[in-house]
Short mmCIF file of C-alpha atoms in Angstrom, two decimals:
data_model
loop_
_atom_site.label_atom_id
_atom_site.label_comp_id
_atom_site.label_asym_id
_atom_site.label_seq_id
_atom_site.Cartn_x
_atom_site.Cartn_y
_atom_site.Cartn_z
CA UNK A 13 -84.93 -40.99 21.33
CA UNK A 14 -82.24 -38.64 20.10
CA UNK A 15 -79.70 -39.84 17.59
CA UNK A 16 -75.98 -39.39 17.46
CA UNK A 17 -73.62 -38.89 14.54
CA UNK A 18 -69.90 -39.09 15.16
CA UNK A 19 -67.44 -38.53 12.32
CA UNK A 20 -64.31 -40.45 13.26
CA UNK A 21 -60.70 -40.47 12.08
CA UNK A 22 -58.97 -43.86 12.14
CA UNK A 23 -55.49 -42.52 11.43
CA UNK A 24 -53.36 -43.79 8.55
CA UNK A 25 -53.42 -47.54 9.17
CA UNK A 26 -52.33 -49.52 12.17
CA UNK A 27 -54.38 -49.96 15.33
CA UNK A 28 -51.69 -48.22 17.36
CA UNK A 29 -52.65 -44.93 15.74
CA UNK A 30 -56.41 -45.20 16.42
CA UNK A 31 -57.03 -43.01 19.47
CA UNK A 32 -58.89 -44.48 22.46
CA UNK A 33 -61.56 -41.81 21.93
CA UNK A 34 -62.09 -42.98 18.35
CA UNK A 35 -62.25 -46.64 19.42
CA UNK A 36 -64.80 -45.80 22.07
CA UNK A 37 -66.95 -43.84 19.62
CA UNK A 38 -66.89 -46.78 17.18
CA UNK A 39 -67.81 -49.24 19.94
CA UNK A 40 -70.79 -47.05 20.90
CA UNK A 41 -72.18 -46.91 17.37
CA UNK A 42 -75.09 -49.05 16.26
CA UNK A 43 -74.14 -48.53 12.61
CA UNK A 44 -70.82 -47.69 10.98
CA UNK A 45 -70.67 -46.05 7.54
CA UNK A 46 -67.65 -45.35 5.39
CA UNK A 47 -65.56 -45.98 2.33
CA UNK A 48 -65.05 -49.76 1.98
CA UNK A 49 -61.29 -49.56 2.57
CA UNK A 50 -61.78 -47.86 5.96
CA UNK A 51 -64.76 -49.90 7.14
CA UNK A 52 -62.80 -53.08 6.34
CA UNK A 53 -60.20 -52.10 8.92
CA UNK A 54 -62.77 -52.62 11.70
CA UNK A 55 -64.43 -55.69 13.20
CA UNK A 56 -68.14 -55.33 14.01
CA UNK A 57 -69.23 -56.16 17.52
CA UNK A 58 -72.41 -58.19 18.06
CA UNK A 59 -75.48 -56.30 16.85
CA UNK A 60 -73.49 -53.66 15.01
CA UNK A 61 -74.17 -52.96 11.33
CA UNK A 62 -71.39 -52.01 8.89
CA UNK A 63 -72.29 -50.25 5.66
CA UNK A 64 -69.46 -49.71 3.19
CA UNK A 65 -69.74 -47.57 0.08
CA UNK A 66 -67.66 -46.08 -2.70
CA UNK A 67 -65.17 -43.29 -2.11
CA UNK A 68 -66.89 -40.92 -4.53
CA UNK A 69 -70.20 -41.00 -2.70
CA UNK A 70 -69.29 -38.73 0.19
CA UNK A 71 -72.32 -36.44 0.13
CA UNK A 72 -74.76 -39.34 -0.28
CA UNK A 73 -73.08 -41.10 2.66
CA UNK A 74 -73.36 -37.94 4.77
CA UNK A 75 -77.06 -37.63 3.98
CA UNK A 76 -77.65 -41.28 4.79
CA UNK A 77 -75.79 -40.88 8.10
CA UNK A 78 -78.01 -37.92 9.05
CA UNK A 79 -81.13 -39.86 8.07
CA UNK A 80 -80.14 -42.86 10.21
CA UNK A 81 -79.24 -40.65 13.17
CA UNK A 82 -82.56 -38.82 12.91
CA UNK A 83 -84.23 -42.23 13.42
CA UNK A 84 -82.43 -42.35 16.77
CA UNK A 85 -79.49 -44.51 15.76
CA UNK A 86 -75.93 -43.98 16.98
CA UNK A 87 -74.12 -43.56 13.70
CA UNK A 88 -70.36 -43.57 13.17
CA UNK A 89 -68.93 -42.30 9.90
CA UNK A 90 -65.29 -43.38 9.57
CA UNK A 91 -62.48 -41.79 7.57
CA UNK A 92 -58.82 -42.76 7.26
CA UNK A 93 -56.47 -40.19 8.78
CA UNK A 94 -58.31 -37.20 10.23
CA UNK A 95 -61.99 -36.81 9.27
CA UNK A 96 -61.60 -33.03 8.96
CA UNK A 97 -58.75 -33.02 6.43
CA UNK A 98 -60.02 -33.62 2.87
CA UNK A 99 -62.48 -36.14 4.29
CA UNK A 100 -65.99 -36.87 5.55
CA UNK A 101 -66.53 -34.14 8.17
CA UNK A 102 -66.86 -31.38 5.55
CA UNK A 103 -69.30 -33.56 3.59
CA UNK A 104 -71.52 -33.97 6.66
CA UNK A 105 -71.64 -30.22 7.30
CA UNK A 106 -72.35 -29.60 3.62
CA UNK A 107 -75.35 -31.91 4.02
CA UNK A 108 -76.39 -30.07 7.21
CA UNK A 109 -76.18 -26.70 5.46
CA UNK A 110 -78.11 -27.99 2.45
CA UNK A 111 -80.92 -29.23 4.69
CA UNK A 112 -80.67 -27.93 8.28
CA UNK A 113 -83.81 -29.80 9.34
CA UNK A 114 -82.04 -33.10 8.59
CA UNK A 115 -79.74 -32.48 11.57
CA UNK A 116 -82.49 -31.57 14.01
CA UNK A 117 -82.09 -33.24 17.39
CA UNK A 118 -78.91 -35.06 16.35
CA UNK A 119 -75.86 -34.89 18.59
CA UNK A 120 -73.08 -34.38 16.03
CA UNK A 121 -69.44 -34.85 17.02
CA UNK A 122 -66.10 -35.07 15.27
CA UNK A 123 -63.30 -37.29 16.62
CA UNK A 124 -59.89 -36.23 15.28
CA UNK A 125 -57.27 -38.65 14.00
CA UNK A 126 -53.63 -38.72 12.89
CA UNK A 127 -53.68 -37.24 9.40
CA UNK A 128 -51.39 -38.71 6.71
CA UNK A 129 -48.87 -35.86 6.66
CA UNK A 130 -48.15 -36.24 10.41
CA UNK A 131 -47.54 -39.97 10.03
CA UNK A 132 -45.39 -39.47 6.94
CA UNK A 133 -43.40 -36.73 8.66
CA UNK A 134 -42.84 -38.91 11.74
CA UNK A 135 -41.36 -41.71 9.62
CA UNK A 136 -38.74 -39.51 7.95
CA UNK A 137 -37.88 -37.09 10.79
CA UNK A 138 -39.48 -33.67 11.20
CA UNK A 139 -40.13 -32.08 7.80
CA UNK A 140 -43.15 -30.17 9.24
CA UNK A 141 -41.05 -28.56 11.97
CA UNK A 142 -41.73 -25.11 10.57
CA UNK A 143 -44.58 -23.34 8.71
CA UNK A 144 -46.32 -25.61 6.21
CA UNK A 145 -49.41 -26.07 4.07
CA UNK A 146 -51.56 -28.93 2.85
CA UNK A 147 -52.97 -28.98 -0.67
CA UNK A 148 -55.17 -31.63 -2.24
CA UNK A 149 -54.24 -32.25 -5.87
CA UNK A 150 -57.63 -33.71 -6.69
CA UNK A 151 -59.18 -31.51 -9.35
CA UNK A 152 -62.54 -33.25 -9.11
CA UNK A 153 -63.51 -30.48 -6.75
CA UNK A 154 -61.49 -27.47 -7.89
CA UNK A 155 -60.04 -26.21 -11.15
CA UNK A 156 -56.38 -26.92 -11.93
CA UNK A 157 -55.73 -23.15 -12.20
CA UNK A 158 -56.57 -22.81 -8.49
CA UNK A 159 -54.18 -25.64 -7.60
CA UNK A 160 -51.42 -24.10 -9.70
CA UNK A 161 -51.91 -20.67 -8.13
CA UNK A 162 -51.75 -22.15 -4.63
CA UNK A 163 -48.59 -24.09 -5.43
CA UNK A 164 -46.88 -20.92 -6.68
CA UNK A 165 -47.92 -18.86 -3.66
CA UNK A 166 -46.98 -21.66 -1.24
CA UNK A 167 -43.54 -21.82 -2.84
CA UNK A 168 -43.19 -18.04 -2.62
CA UNK A 169 -44.20 -18.16 1.07
CA UNK A 170 -41.52 -20.85 1.53
CA UNK A 171 -43.96 -23.25 3.17
CA UNK A 172 -43.20 -26.93 3.39
CA UNK A 173 -45.94 -28.37 1.14
CA UNK A 174 -47.86 -31.57 1.85
CA UNK A 175 -49.66 -32.86 -1.24
CA UNK A 176 -52.69 -35.05 -0.57
CA UNK A 177 -54.30 -37.14 -3.32
CA UNK A 178 -51.28 -36.60 -5.60
CA UNK A 179 -52.39 -39.07 -8.27
CA UNK A 180 -55.12 -41.50 -9.21
CA UNK A 181 -55.91 -43.74 -12.16
CA UNK A 182 -58.11 -41.00 -13.58
CA UNK A 183 -55.41 -38.33 -13.27
CA UNK A 184 -51.95 -39.91 -13.36
CA UNK A 185 -50.29 -36.71 -14.68
CA UNK A 186 -51.42 -34.31 -11.96
CA UNK A 187 -48.37 -34.75 -9.77
CA UNK A 188 -46.01 -34.32 -12.73
CA UNK A 189 -47.75 -31.05 -13.56
CA UNK A 190 -47.38 -29.94 -9.94
CA UNK A 191 -43.64 -30.66 -9.98
CA UNK A 192 -43.35 -28.72 -13.23
CA UNK A 193 -44.95 -25.67 -11.59
CA UNK A 194 -42.77 -26.01 -8.50
CA UNK A 195 -39.58 -26.36 -10.54
CA UNK A 196 -40.16 -22.84 -11.84
CA UNK A 197 -40.13 -21.39 -8.31
CA UNK A 198 -38.11 -23.75 -6.08
CA UNK A 199 -34.48 -24.84 -6.38
CA UNK A 200 -33.82 -28.21 -8.12
CA UNK A 201 -32.11 -29.54 -4.95
CA UNK A 202 -35.27 -28.96 -2.85
CA UNK A 203 -35.91 -32.06 -0.74
CA UNK A 204 -38.96 -34.13 -1.76
CA UNK A 205 -40.32 -37.07 0.23
CA UNK A 206 -42.63 -39.77 -1.15
CA UNK A 207 -44.36 -41.55 1.72
CA UNK A 208 -46.45 -44.51 0.62
CA UNK A 209 -48.92 -46.60 2.64
CA UNK A 210 -47.45 -45.38 5.93
CA UNK A 211 -48.35 -47.68 8.80
CA UNK A 212 -49.20 -50.61 6.53
CA UNK A 213 -47.08 -53.71 5.91
CA UNK A 214 -45.98 -52.45 2.52
CA UNK A 215 -45.06 -48.91 3.61
CA UNK A 216 -42.16 -47.13 1.93
CA UNK A 217 -40.48 -43.74 2.26
CA UNK A 218 -38.23 -42.34 -0.45
CA UNK A 219 -36.26 -39.12 -0.35
CA UNK A 220 -35.31 -37.38 -3.56
CA UNK A 221 -34.99 -33.87 -4.96
CA UNK A 222 -37.36 -31.70 -6.96
CA UNK A 223 -35.10 -32.24 -10.00
CA UNK A 224 -35.62 -36.01 -9.84
CA UNK A 225 -39.13 -36.15 -8.33
CA UNK A 226 -41.02 -36.66 -11.60
CA UNK A 227 -39.47 -40.11 -12.08
CA UNK A 228 -40.86 -41.47 -8.78
CA UNK A 229 -43.87 -43.77 -8.59
CA UNK A 230 -46.87 -42.04 -7.04
CA UNK A 231 -50.41 -43.29 -6.45
CA UNK A 232 -53.51 -42.76 -4.31
CA UNK A 233 -51.79 -44.16 -1.23
CA UNK A 234 -48.84 -41.75 -1.51
CA UNK A 235 -48.37 -38.50 0.37
CA UNK A 236 -45.77 -36.13 -1.10
CA UNK A 237 -43.86 -33.62 1.01
CA UNK A 238 -41.93 -30.82 -0.67
CA UNK A 239 -39.39 -29.11 1.53
CA UNK A 240 -39.00 -25.39 2.13
CA UNK A 241 -35.69 -23.68 1.41
CA UNK A 242 -34.59 -24.61 4.94
CA UNK A 243 -35.61 -28.27 4.83
CA UNK A 244 -32.60 -30.53 4.81
CA UNK A 245 -31.64 -34.16 4.49
CA UNK A 246 -29.10 -35.35 6.99
CA UNK A 247 -27.37 -38.68 7.33
CA UNK A 248 -26.97 -40.35 10.68
CA UNK A 249 -23.78 -42.25 11.55
CA UNK A 250 -25.54 -45.52 10.62
CA UNK A 251 -26.28 -44.17 7.14
CA UNK A 252 -29.99 -43.64 7.79
CA UNK A 253 -31.37 -40.53 6.10
CA UNK A 254 -33.54 -38.07 7.99
CA UNK A 255 -35.37 -35.02 6.71
CA UNK A 256 -36.19 -32.10 8.93
CA UNK A 257 -37.04 -28.41 8.81
CA UNK A 258 -35.31 -26.30 11.48
CA UNK A 259 -37.54 -24.48 13.94
CA UNK A 260 -36.02 -21.14 13.03
CA UNK A 261 -36.24 -19.34 9.71
CA UNK A 262 -33.69 -16.90 8.43
CA UNK A 263 -34.85 -13.46 7.35
CA UNK A 264 -35.46 -12.91 3.65
CA UNK B 9 -26.35 -52.05 24.70
CA UNK B 10 -27.96 -49.84 22.12
CA UNK B 11 -30.08 -46.92 23.22
CA UNK B 12 -33.43 -45.74 21.98
CA UNK B 13 -34.82 -42.25 21.59
CA UNK B 14 -38.52 -41.85 20.80
CA UNK B 15 -40.02 -38.40 20.31
CA UNK B 16 -43.68 -38.71 21.24
CA UNK B 17 -46.79 -36.62 20.70
CA UNK B 18 -49.36 -36.70 23.52
CA UNK B 19 -52.10 -34.89 21.62
CA UNK B 20 -53.79 -31.76 22.97
CA UNK B 21 -54.87 -32.89 26.41
CA UNK B 22 -57.11 -35.76 27.41
CA UNK B 23 -56.01 -39.39 27.62
CA UNK B 24 -58.52 -40.35 24.95
CA UNK B 25 -56.36 -38.57 22.36
CA UNK B 26 -53.08 -40.28 23.31
CA UNK B 27 -52.59 -43.02 20.73
CA UNK B 28 -51.92 -46.59 21.91
CA UNK B 29 -48.58 -46.43 20.08
CA UNK B 30 -47.59 -43.32 22.07
CA UNK B 31 -48.67 -44.93 25.36
CA UNK B 32 -46.65 -48.03 24.57
CA UNK B 33 -43.56 -45.99 23.73
CA UNK B 34 -43.86 -44.10 27.01
CA UNK B 35 -44.30 -47.34 28.96
CA UNK B 36 -41.13 -48.74 27.36
CA UNK B 37 -38.99 -45.73 28.28
CA UNK B 38 -36.59 -45.79 31.21
CA UNK B 39 -36.52 -41.98 31.29
CA UNK B 40 -39.05 -39.39 30.07
CA UNK B 41 -37.95 -35.84 29.22
CA UNK B 42 -40.12 -32.88 28.34
CA UNK B 43 -41.55 -29.49 29.11
CA UNK B 44 -42.97 -29.57 32.66
CA UNK B 45 -46.57 -29.10 31.50
CA UNK B 46 -46.43 -32.19 29.27
CA UNK B 47 -44.44 -34.42 31.63
CA UNK B 48 -46.96 -33.60 34.38
CA UNK B 49 -49.71 -35.21 32.32
CA UNK B 50 -48.07 -38.63 32.82
CA UNK B 51 -47.67 -40.96 35.81
CA UNK B 52 -44.29 -42.69 36.11
CA UNK B 53 -44.29 -46.47 36.41
CA UNK B 54 -41.97 -48.12 38.95
CA UNK B 55 -38.32 -47.52 38.09
CA UNK B 56 -39.06 -44.84 35.51
CA UNK B 57 -37.39 -41.43 35.79
CA UNK B 58 -39.20 -38.22 34.77
CA UNK B 59 -37.16 -35.12 33.98
CA UNK B 60 -39.10 -31.92 33.33
CA UNK B 61 -37.55 -28.73 32.00
CA UNK B 62 -38.48 -25.30 30.73
CA UNK B 63 -40.17 -24.77 27.39
CA UNK B 64 -37.37 -22.58 26.06
CA UNK B 65 -34.71 -25.25 26.47
CA UNK B 66 -35.60 -27.41 23.49
CA UNK B 67 -32.13 -27.83 22.01
CA UNK B 68 -30.54 -28.53 25.40
CA UNK B 69 -33.26 -31.13 26.09
CA UNK B 70 -32.62 -32.73 22.70
CA UNK B 71 -28.87 -32.94 23.40
CA UNK B 72 -29.51 -34.42 26.83
CA UNK B 73 -31.89 -37.00 25.34
CA UNK B 74 -29.22 -38.07 22.83
CA UNK B 75 -26.59 -38.28 25.58
CA UNK B 76 -28.84 -40.48 27.75
CA UNK B 77 -29.74 -42.72 24.81
CA UNK B 78 -26.07 -43.13 23.90
CA UNK B 79 -25.55 -44.56 27.39
CA UNK B 80 -28.01 -47.28 26.39
CA UNK B 81 -31.15 -45.85 27.99
CA UNK B 82 -34.58 -45.96 26.42
CA UNK B 83 -35.43 -42.27 26.32
CA UNK B 84 -38.85 -40.75 25.60
CA UNK B 85 -39.12 -37.05 24.75
CA UNK B 86 -42.73 -35.91 25.02
CA UNK B 87 -44.49 -33.01 23.32
CA UNK B 88 -48.09 -31.87 23.48
CA UNK B 89 -49.93 -32.28 20.18
CA UNK B 90 -47.74 -33.72 17.45
CA UNK B 91 -43.98 -33.76 18.09
CA UNK B 92 -43.22 -32.80 14.49
CA UNK B 93 -45.33 -29.62 14.38
CA UNK B 94 -43.51 -26.66 15.98
CA UNK B 95 -42.20 -29.05 18.63
CA UNK B 96 -39.40 -31.32 19.83
CA UNK B 97 -38.75 -33.55 16.82
CA UNK B 98 -37.10 -30.75 14.82
CA UNK B 99 -34.97 -29.86 17.86
CA UNK B 100 -33.69 -33.45 18.10
CA UNK B 101 -32.72 -33.54 14.43
CA UNK B 102 -31.04 -30.14 14.78
CA UNK B 103 -28.95 -31.67 17.57
CA UNK B 104 -28.20 -34.73 15.40
CA UNK B 105 -27.08 -32.52 12.50
CA UNK B 106 -24.93 -30.38 14.80
CA UNK B 107 -23.14 -33.45 16.13
CA UNK B 108 -23.84 -36.60 14.09
CA UNK B 109 -21.64 -38.74 16.36
CA UNK B 110 -24.03 -38.02 19.26
CA UNK B 111 -26.69 -40.14 17.51
CA UNK B 112 -24.41 -43.08 16.75
CA UNK B 113 -25.98 -46.44 17.53
CA UNK B 114 -29.23 -44.85 18.75
CA UNK B 115 -32.56 -46.12 17.44
CA UNK B 116 -34.44 -42.84 16.86
CA UNK B 117 -38.20 -42.87 16.28
CA UNK B 118 -41.00 -40.32 16.10
CA UNK B 119 -44.53 -41.17 17.30
CA UNK B 120 -47.13 -38.81 15.80
CA UNK B 121 -49.95 -37.22 17.81
CA UNK B 122 -53.13 -35.21 17.27
CA UNK B 123 -51.88 -31.68 16.61
CA UNK B 124 -53.83 -28.72 18.06
CA UNK B 125 -55.41 -27.58 14.79
CA UNK B 126 -57.01 -31.00 14.21
CA UNK B 127 -58.53 -31.02 17.69
CA UNK B 128 -59.71 -27.41 17.39
CA UNK B 129 -61.21 -28.11 13.97
CA UNK B 130 -63.02 -31.21 15.27
CA UNK B 131 -64.69 -29.21 18.03
CA UNK B 132 -66.16 -26.60 15.70
CA UNK B 133 -66.94 -28.71 12.61
CA UNK B 134 -64.61 -29.03 9.63
CA UNK B 135 -62.81 -25.73 8.99
CA UNK B 136 -59.79 -27.63 7.56
CA UNK B 137 -61.95 -29.42 4.98
CA UNK B 138 -60.05 -27.77 2.14
CA UNK B 139 -56.47 -26.52 1.48
CA UNK B 140 -54.90 -24.94 4.57
CA UNK B 141 -51.66 -23.81 6.15
CA UNK B 142 -50.14 -23.67 9.62
CA UNK B 143 -48.04 -20.70 10.72
CA UNK B 144 -46.35 -20.20 14.08
CA UNK B 145 -46.57 -16.60 15.21
CA UNK B 146 -43.61 -16.94 17.54
CA UNK B 147 -40.95 -14.52 16.36
CA UNK B 148 -38.33 -15.94 18.70
CA UNK B 149 -37.21 -18.03 15.78
CA UNK B 150 -38.03 -15.95 12.73
CA UNK B 151 -38.30 -12.25 11.88
CA UNK B 152 -41.74 -10.61 11.90
CA UNK B 153 -41.28 -9.62 8.24
CA UNK B 154 -41.24 -13.33 7.33
CA UNK B 155 -44.43 -13.95 9.29
CA UNK B 156 -46.14 -10.97 7.65
CA UNK B 157 -45.10 -12.09 4.16
CA UNK B 158 -46.43 -15.58 4.79
CA UNK B 159 -49.75 -14.26 6.10
CA UNK B 160 -50.20 -12.14 2.95
CA UNK B 161 -49.35 -15.00 0.59
CA UNK B 162 -51.54 -17.45 2.53
CA UNK B 163 -54.44 -15.00 2.25
CA UNK B 164 -53.79 -14.58 -1.47
CA UNK B 165 -53.71 -18.38 -1.90
CA UNK B 166 -57.06 -18.49 -0.05
CA UNK B 167 -55.79 -21.07 2.44
CA UNK B 168 -57.55 -21.60 5.72
CA UNK B 169 -54.87 -20.42 8.18
CA UNK B 170 -54.10 -22.09 11.51
CA UNK B 171 -52.07 -19.82 13.78
CA UNK B 172 -49.98 -21.63 16.40
CA UNK B 173 -48.42 -19.75 19.35
CA UNK B 174 -50.58 -16.68 18.63
CA UNK B 175 -49.61 -14.79 21.79
CA UNK B 176 -47.50 -15.02 24.90
CA UNK B 177 -46.71 -12.75 27.83
CA UNK B 178 -43.57 -11.59 26.03
CA UNK B 179 -45.45 -10.77 22.83
CA UNK B 180 -49.10 -9.97 23.55
CA UNK B 181 -49.47 -7.82 20.41
CA UNK B 182 -48.39 -10.35 17.82
CA UNK B 183 -51.86 -11.67 17.09
CA UNK B 184 -53.28 -8.14 16.79
CA UNK B 185 -50.59 -7.34 14.24
CA UNK B 186 -51.45 -10.52 12.34
CA UNK B 187 -55.12 -9.56 12.19
CA UNK B 188 -54.13 -6.09 10.95
CA UNK B 189 -52.18 -7.65 8.08
CA UNK B 190 -55.01 -10.05 7.25
CA UNK B 191 -57.62 -7.27 7.30
CA UNK B 192 -55.83 -5.69 4.34
CA UNK B 193 -56.26 -8.85 2.24
CA UNK B 194 -59.30 -10.74 3.55
CA UNK B 195 -62.94 -9.64 3.84
CA UNK B 196 -64.07 -8.31 7.26
CA UNK B 197 -66.74 -11.04 7.48
CA UNK B 198 -64.10 -13.81 7.18
CA UNK B 199 -64.85 -16.45 9.84
CA UNK B 200 -62.32 -16.61 12.70
CA UNK B 201 -62.28 -19.32 15.39
CA UNK B 202 -60.55 -19.01 18.77
CA UNK B 203 -60.06 -22.49 20.23
CA UNK B 204 -58.64 -22.43 23.74
CA UNK B 205 -57.37 -25.34 25.87
CA UNK B 206 -59.15 -27.90 23.69
CA UNK B 207 -59.58 -31.22 25.45
CA UNK B 208 -59.06 -29.71 28.92
CA UNK B 209 -61.73 -29.02 31.52
CA UNK B 210 -61.67 -25.29 30.79
CA UNK B 211 -61.84 -25.56 27.00
CA UNK B 212 -63.68 -22.91 25.00
CA UNK B 213 -64.40 -22.27 21.34
CA UNK B 214 -65.52 -18.88 20.06
CA UNK B 215 -66.51 -17.97 16.54
CA UNK B 216 -66.21 -14.39 15.35
CA UNK B 217 -65.23 -12.46 12.23
CA UNK B 218 -61.98 -10.88 11.12
CA UNK B 219 -63.54 -7.45 11.77
CA UNK B 220 -64.11 -8.32 15.45
CA UNK B 221 -61.23 -10.72 16.05
CA UNK B 222 -58.86 -8.21 17.65
CA UNK B 223 -61.12 -7.84 20.69
CA UNK B 224 -60.94 -11.55 21.59
CA UNK B 225 -58.79 -12.89 24.41
CA UNK B 226 -55.86 -14.92 23.11
CA UNK B 227 -53.03 -16.62 24.99
CA UNK B 228 -50.46 -19.41 24.71
CA UNK B 229 -53.16 -22.06 25.02
CA UNK B 230 -55.19 -20.66 22.12
CA UNK B 231 -55.17 -21.84 18.53
CA UNK B 232 -56.62 -19.39 16.01
CA UNK B 233 -58.21 -20.51 12.74
CA UNK B 234 -58.88 -17.98 9.99
CA UNK B 235 -61.28 -19.12 7.32
CA UNK B 236 -60.78 -19.03 3.57
CA UNK B 237 -63.24 -17.21 1.35
CA UNK B 238 -65.32 -20.39 1.25
CA UNK B 239 -65.33 -21.11 4.98
CA UNK B 240 -68.76 -20.60 6.44
CA UNK B 241 -70.55 -20.57 9.74
CA UNK B 242 -73.84 -22.44 9.78
CA UNK B 243 -76.39 -22.79 12.49
CA UNK B 244 -77.99 -26.11 13.29
CA UNK B 245 -81.69 -26.35 14.20
CA UNK B 246 -80.70 -26.43 17.90
CA UNK B 247 -78.87 -23.12 17.51
CA UNK B 248 -75.42 -24.66 17.71
CA UNK B 249 -72.91 -22.96 15.41
CA UNK B 250 -70.64 -25.01 13.16
CA UNK B 251 -67.81 -23.82 10.95
CA UNK B 252 -66.74 -25.74 7.87
CA UNK B 253 -64.93 -25.31 4.60
CA UNK B 254 -66.57 -27.05 1.63
CA UNK B 255 -64.52 -29.73 -0.14
CA UNK B 256 -64.86 -27.97 -3.47
CA UNK B 257 -63.39 -24.62 -4.44
CA UNK B 258 -64.78 -22.33 -7.06
CA UNK B 259 -62.49 -21.11 -9.83
CA UNK B 260 -60.97 -17.67 -9.42
#
């Protein structure tokens, strides 16, 4: 019997953003693995096993998923957002590379999902309407000097910048340091968006400027978007604020 | 009667990637506008009007959508992929900024979708597992010098690079020029992925290197992914090739 391993993105929160393909893959699984917060969003069907674990155990979870699939099980590994963006899919392929035999005979698939920056952008308008980049601020996995270099080059390239994992209890100052770097290479009036818990009951979106960004509350559930030079905030007739980046860029 | 305007992402192709929220928004619309290729993916329900137009008429379509919504209609504007990534959402907000009164009393919403790079990445593994950027190669809307500068800085930042709109009939050489720029700043063995028509019956994914990339066929339906220095191609025991970018980055 040949096993299956599907790495699935659940999107940022509500059921309306879980694709039918993802739902089908979850329904077909005999066992579902993932970070507790994501597994808890699902309801097991009869005979289905759910196995939740800590967020910092990604490689161990990937290895366990491969081991279960090699026994012939249909394994689903779930991530919030998209599984390929700072999430479980890379961990699974790291485990495959480390031990290729562990993946033998397993049908591995990845089911994409709505990643946080797309959901955040949709709520506030179209800030990702032109060239952009995504940077994880977590320095568990890379040195701060690399993050700082990328922020500077992204600012020089005039990308809109999406910051994932901007802060955590262990590193509350990271995002402040990032703003400090960006203030040396982007104008103080640059538009900054804080999108928190998008799609959940307690979601919030705040628009500010780079000059005032450091005073905003930011946690693990926040995605931060920093505008390019072209990104603008506009106000609709009803007073609602929108942020968008025009499709065209001026020459430099 | 107050009108609605929802800008909706259909994802890259198959129905399994259209989110339930997007399907619901389409079902609620009295009129659906969009580029012919995207509108043709849908089936109108009784009493629903479909209005397809050319891909180059984005601003005119946005203005028409606002005009219809201001008459009290429930208007859906559909894009392939995500509507906020090089697509219709920015065009709508450009139209709103140009003429704020045209949006008065209209409930505007954006429904996110699976953008092409997420679907392409899912098919080949996890190439977007670490910091990345998305650049549109279309120079209709920006000078080539800007594109070239961004490619150089993205390479220097060691981002994985997703190239949208890599080629068209009007500009078949663009992607070749991009590879030429990248060959001056990235190693010849850099992994390059050509993902074509992902999610459609004729989909294909090819993995090559920067040295050989120029010889690959590339058209409007292709998304090109250029690896970072860490991105690697691995081979599973069954000979299947996967491409992924490890979650951790070495210092530089």
